[in-house]
Amino acid sequence: MDKLIGVTDSLLTEAGFMIEEYKRRRESGEKGDFYQDVKPYADKVKSLNDQWRSLSEEWVATSRPKHLHLPQISNTYDNIEMLSVHCFFPESSFNRFISHYQSVSYVLGTQLHELRKD
């Protein structure tokens, strides 16, 4: 349980970085370099995200939290993957990026609340 709390908290921190990076790049118009910025960051997030999905699926299956379900875990996993790449590209759709960010933040925040409640 502590490992899941730590990984979830780390992903929430990364999501905060992603929204700030996206906003900064929208203002400057500067794209991220694929090999220097995008790939290393996306690989780092993928490792964390893979751990989170595995631990979360197990937790949802055993604990059966009231407000979280397996499809939300899967969708959040996909949204985090997308955000970790798109945050470096200012031409990414603003509404879509914000929508995915809000969804990720909601699920991770709800999960942390549920985990700390137990």
mmCIF file of C-alpha atoms in Angstrom:
data_model
loop_
_atom_site.group_PDB
_atom_site.id
_atom_site.type_symbol
_atom_site.label_atom_id
_atom_site.label_comp_id
_atom_site.label_asym_id
_atom_site.label_seq_id
_atom_site.Cartn_x
_atom_site.Cartn_y
_atom_site.Cartn_z
ATOM 1 C CA MET A 1 0.000 0.000 0.000
ATOM 2 C CA ASP A 2 2.822 2.427 0.874
ATOM 3 C CA LYS A 3 4.498 1.751 -2.469
ATOM 4 C CA LEU A 4 1.264 2.557 -4.325
ATOM 5 C CA ILE A 5 0.868 5.786 -2.343
ATOM 6 C CA GLY A 6 4.450 6.780 -3.211
ATOM 7 C CA VAL A 7 4.105 5.977 -6.908
ATOM 8 C CA THR A 8 0.719 7.724 -7.142
ATOM 9 C CA ASP A 9 2.108 10.798 -5.389
ATOM 10 C CA SER A 10 5.101 10.829 -7.757
ATOM 11 C CA LEU A 11 2.833 10.617 -10.802
ATOM 12 C CA LEU A 12 0.716 13.482 -9.486
ATOM 13 C CA THR A 13 3.922 15.535 -9.155
ATOM 14 C CA GLU A 14 4.911 14.586 -12.716
ATOM 15 C CA ALA A 15 1.461 15.630 -13.966
ATOM 16 C CA GLY A 16 2.074 19.032 -12.370
ATOM 17 C CA PHE A 17 5.394 19.262 -14.203
ATOM 18 C CA MET A 18 3.692 18.313 -17.486
ATOM 19 C CA ILE A 19 1.061 21.056 -17.276
ATOM 20 C CA GLU A 20 3.695 23.666 -16.403
ATOM 21 C CA GLU A 21 5.993 22.484 -19.215
ATOM 22 C CA TYR A 22 3.107 22.588 -21.682
ATOM 23 C CA LYS A 23 2.112 26.122 -20.648
ATOM 24 C CA ARG A 24 5.727 27.306 -20.854
ATOM 25 C CA ARG A 25 6.135 25.862 -24.339
ATOM 26 C CA ARG A 26 2.802 27.328 -25.493
ATOM 27 C CA GLU A 27 4.016 30.771 -24.437
ATOM 28 C CA SER A 28 7.457 30.429 -26.023
ATOM 29 C CA GLY A 29 6.369 28.393 -29.060
ATOM 30 C CA GLU A 30 9.504 26.268 -28.608
ATOM 31 C CA LYS A 31 9.228 22.535 -29.322
ATOM 32 C CA GLY A 32 11.110 19.996 -27.260
ATOM 33 C CA ASP A 33 14.002 18.137 -28.849
ATOM 34 C CA PHE A 34 12.974 14.493 -29.251
ATOM 35 C CA TYR A 35 16.232 12.888 -28.090
ATOM 36 C CA GLN A 36 17.187 15.439 -25.442
ATOM 37 C CA ASP A 37 13.813 16.257 -23.905
ATOM 38 C CA VAL A 38 10.915 14.102 -25.038
ATOM 39 C CA LYS A 39 12.267 10.543 -25.069
ATOM 40 C CA PRO A 40 14.189 10.660 -21.755
ATOM 41 C CA TYR A 41 11.237 12.216 -19.955
ATOM 42 C CA ALA A 42 8.642 9.916 -21.533
ATOM 43 C CA ASP A 43 10.789 6.874 -20.632
ATOM 44 C CA LYS A 44 11.087 8.052 -17.018
ATOM 45 C CA VAL A 45 7.322 8.577 -16.762
ATOM 46 C CA LYS A 46 6.577 5.259 -18.498
ATOM 47 C CA SER A 47 8.576 3.357 -15.889
ATOM 48 C CA LEU A 48 6.659 5.064 -13.078
ATOM 49 C CA ASN A 49 3.352 4.701 -14.938
ATOM 50 C CA ASP A 50 3.885 0.957 -15.530
ATOM 51 C CA GLN A 51 4.448 0.436 -11.800
ATOM 52 C CA TRP A 52 1.388 2.519 -10.988
ATOM 53 C CA ARG A 53 -0.916 0.606 -13.343
ATOM 54 C CA SER A 54 0.186 -2.779 -12.040
ATOM 55 C CA LEU A 55 -0.154 -1.791 -8.376
ATOM 56 C CA SER A 56 -3.429 0.069 -9.001
ATOM 57 C CA GLU A 57 -5.095 -2.777 -10.870
ATOM 58 C CA GLU A 58 -4.230 -5.135 -8.021
ATOM 59 C CA TRP A 59 -5.473 -2.625 -5.438
ATOM 60 C CA VAL A 60 -8.769 -1.968 -7.261
ATOM 61 C CA ALA A 61 -9.386 -5.706 -7.657
ATOM 62 C CA THR A 62 -8.779 -6.467 -3.971
ATOM 63 C CA SER A 63 -9.968 -3.306 -2.188
ATOM 64 C CA ARG A 64 -12.835 -2.448 -4.529
ATOM 65 C CA PRO A 65 -12.806 1.315 -3.831
ATOM 66 C CA LYS A 66 -16.165 3.007 -4.184
ATOM 67 C CA HIS A 67 -15.124 5.738 -6.647
ATOM 68 C CA LEU A 68 -12.457 4.029 -8.775
ATOM 69 C CA HIS A 69 -12.775 1.229 -11.294
ATOM 70 C CA LEU A 70 -10.439 -0.692 -13.613
ATOM 71 C CA PRO A 71 -11.412 1.231 -16.796
ATOM 72 C CA GLN A 72 -10.408 4.476 -15.066
ATOM 73 C CA ILE A 73 -6.996 2.997 -14.254
ATOM 74 C CA SER A 74 -6.505 1.989 -17.887
ATOM 75 C CA ASN A 75 -7.655 5.371 -19.234
ATOM 76 C CA THR A 76 -5.487 7.259 -16.761
ATOM 77 C CA TYR A 77 -2.478 5.159 -17.748
ATOM 78 C CA ASP A 78 -3.046 6.044 -21.421
ATOM 79 C CA ASN A 79 -3.613 9.729 -20.623
ATOM 80 C CA ILE A 80 -0.362 9.948 -18.635
ATOM 81 C CA GLU A 81 1.545 8.394 -21.545
ATOM 82 C CA MET A 82 0.030 10.955 -23.912
ATOM 83 C CA LEU A 83 0.669 13.923 -21.616
ATOM 84 C CA SER A 84 4.313 12.955 -21.074
ATOM 85 C CA VAL A 85 4.973 13.379 -24.803
ATOM 86 C CA HIS A 86 2.556 16.154 -25.765
ATOM 87 C CA CYS A 87 3.723 18.505 -23.005
ATOM 88 C CA PHE A 88 6.791 19.271 -25.142
ATOM 89 C CA PHE A 89 4.812 20.338 -28.215
ATOM 90 C CA PRO A 90 3.101 23.745 -28.134
ATOM 91 C CA GLU A 91 0.907 22.881 -31.126
ATOM 92 C CA SER A 92 -0.880 20.148 -29.142
ATOM 93 C CA SER A 93 -4.566 20.927 -28.698
ATOM 94 C CA PHE A 94 -4.994 23.097 -25.609
ATOM 95 C CA ASN A 95 -8.495 21.840 -24.734
ATOM 96 C CA ARG A 96 -7.550 18.207 -25.193
ATOM 97 C CA PHE A 97 -4.362 18.566 -23.151
ATOM 98 C CA ILE A 98 -6.167 20.334 -20.298
ATOM 99 C CA SER A 99 -8.995 17.790 -20.352
ATOM 100 C CA HIS A 100 -6.573 14.859 -20.099
ATOM 101 C CA TYR A 101 -4.585 16.627 -17.389
ATOM 102 C CA GLN A 102 -7.728 17.273 -15.324
ATOM 103 C CA SER A 103 -8.816 13.662 -15.727
ATOM 104 C CA VAL A 104 -5.409 12.356 -14.614
ATOM 105 C CA SER A 105 -5.298 14.739 -11.648
ATOM 106 C CA TYR A 106 -8.800 13.739 -10.557
ATOM 107 C CA VAL A 107 -8.147 9.991 -10.678
ATOM 108 C CA LEU A 108 -4.743 10.213 -8.976
ATOM 109 C CA GLY A 109 -6.084 12.600 -6.317
ATOM 110 C CA THR A 110 -9.124 10.404 -5.671
ATOM 111 C CA GLN A 111 -6.907 7.350 -5.434
ATOM 112 C CA LEU A 112 -4.595 9.025 -2.913
ATOM 113 C CA HIS A 113 -7.605 10.061 -0.848
ATOM 114 C CA GLU A 114 -8.939 6.494 -0.857
ATOM 115 C CA LEU A 115 -5.528 4.987 -0.055
ATOM 116 C CA ARG A 116 -4.884 7.321 2.869
ATOM 117 C CA LYS A 117 -8.379 6.702 4.223
ATOM 118 C CA ASP A 118 -7.750 2.966 4.683
#
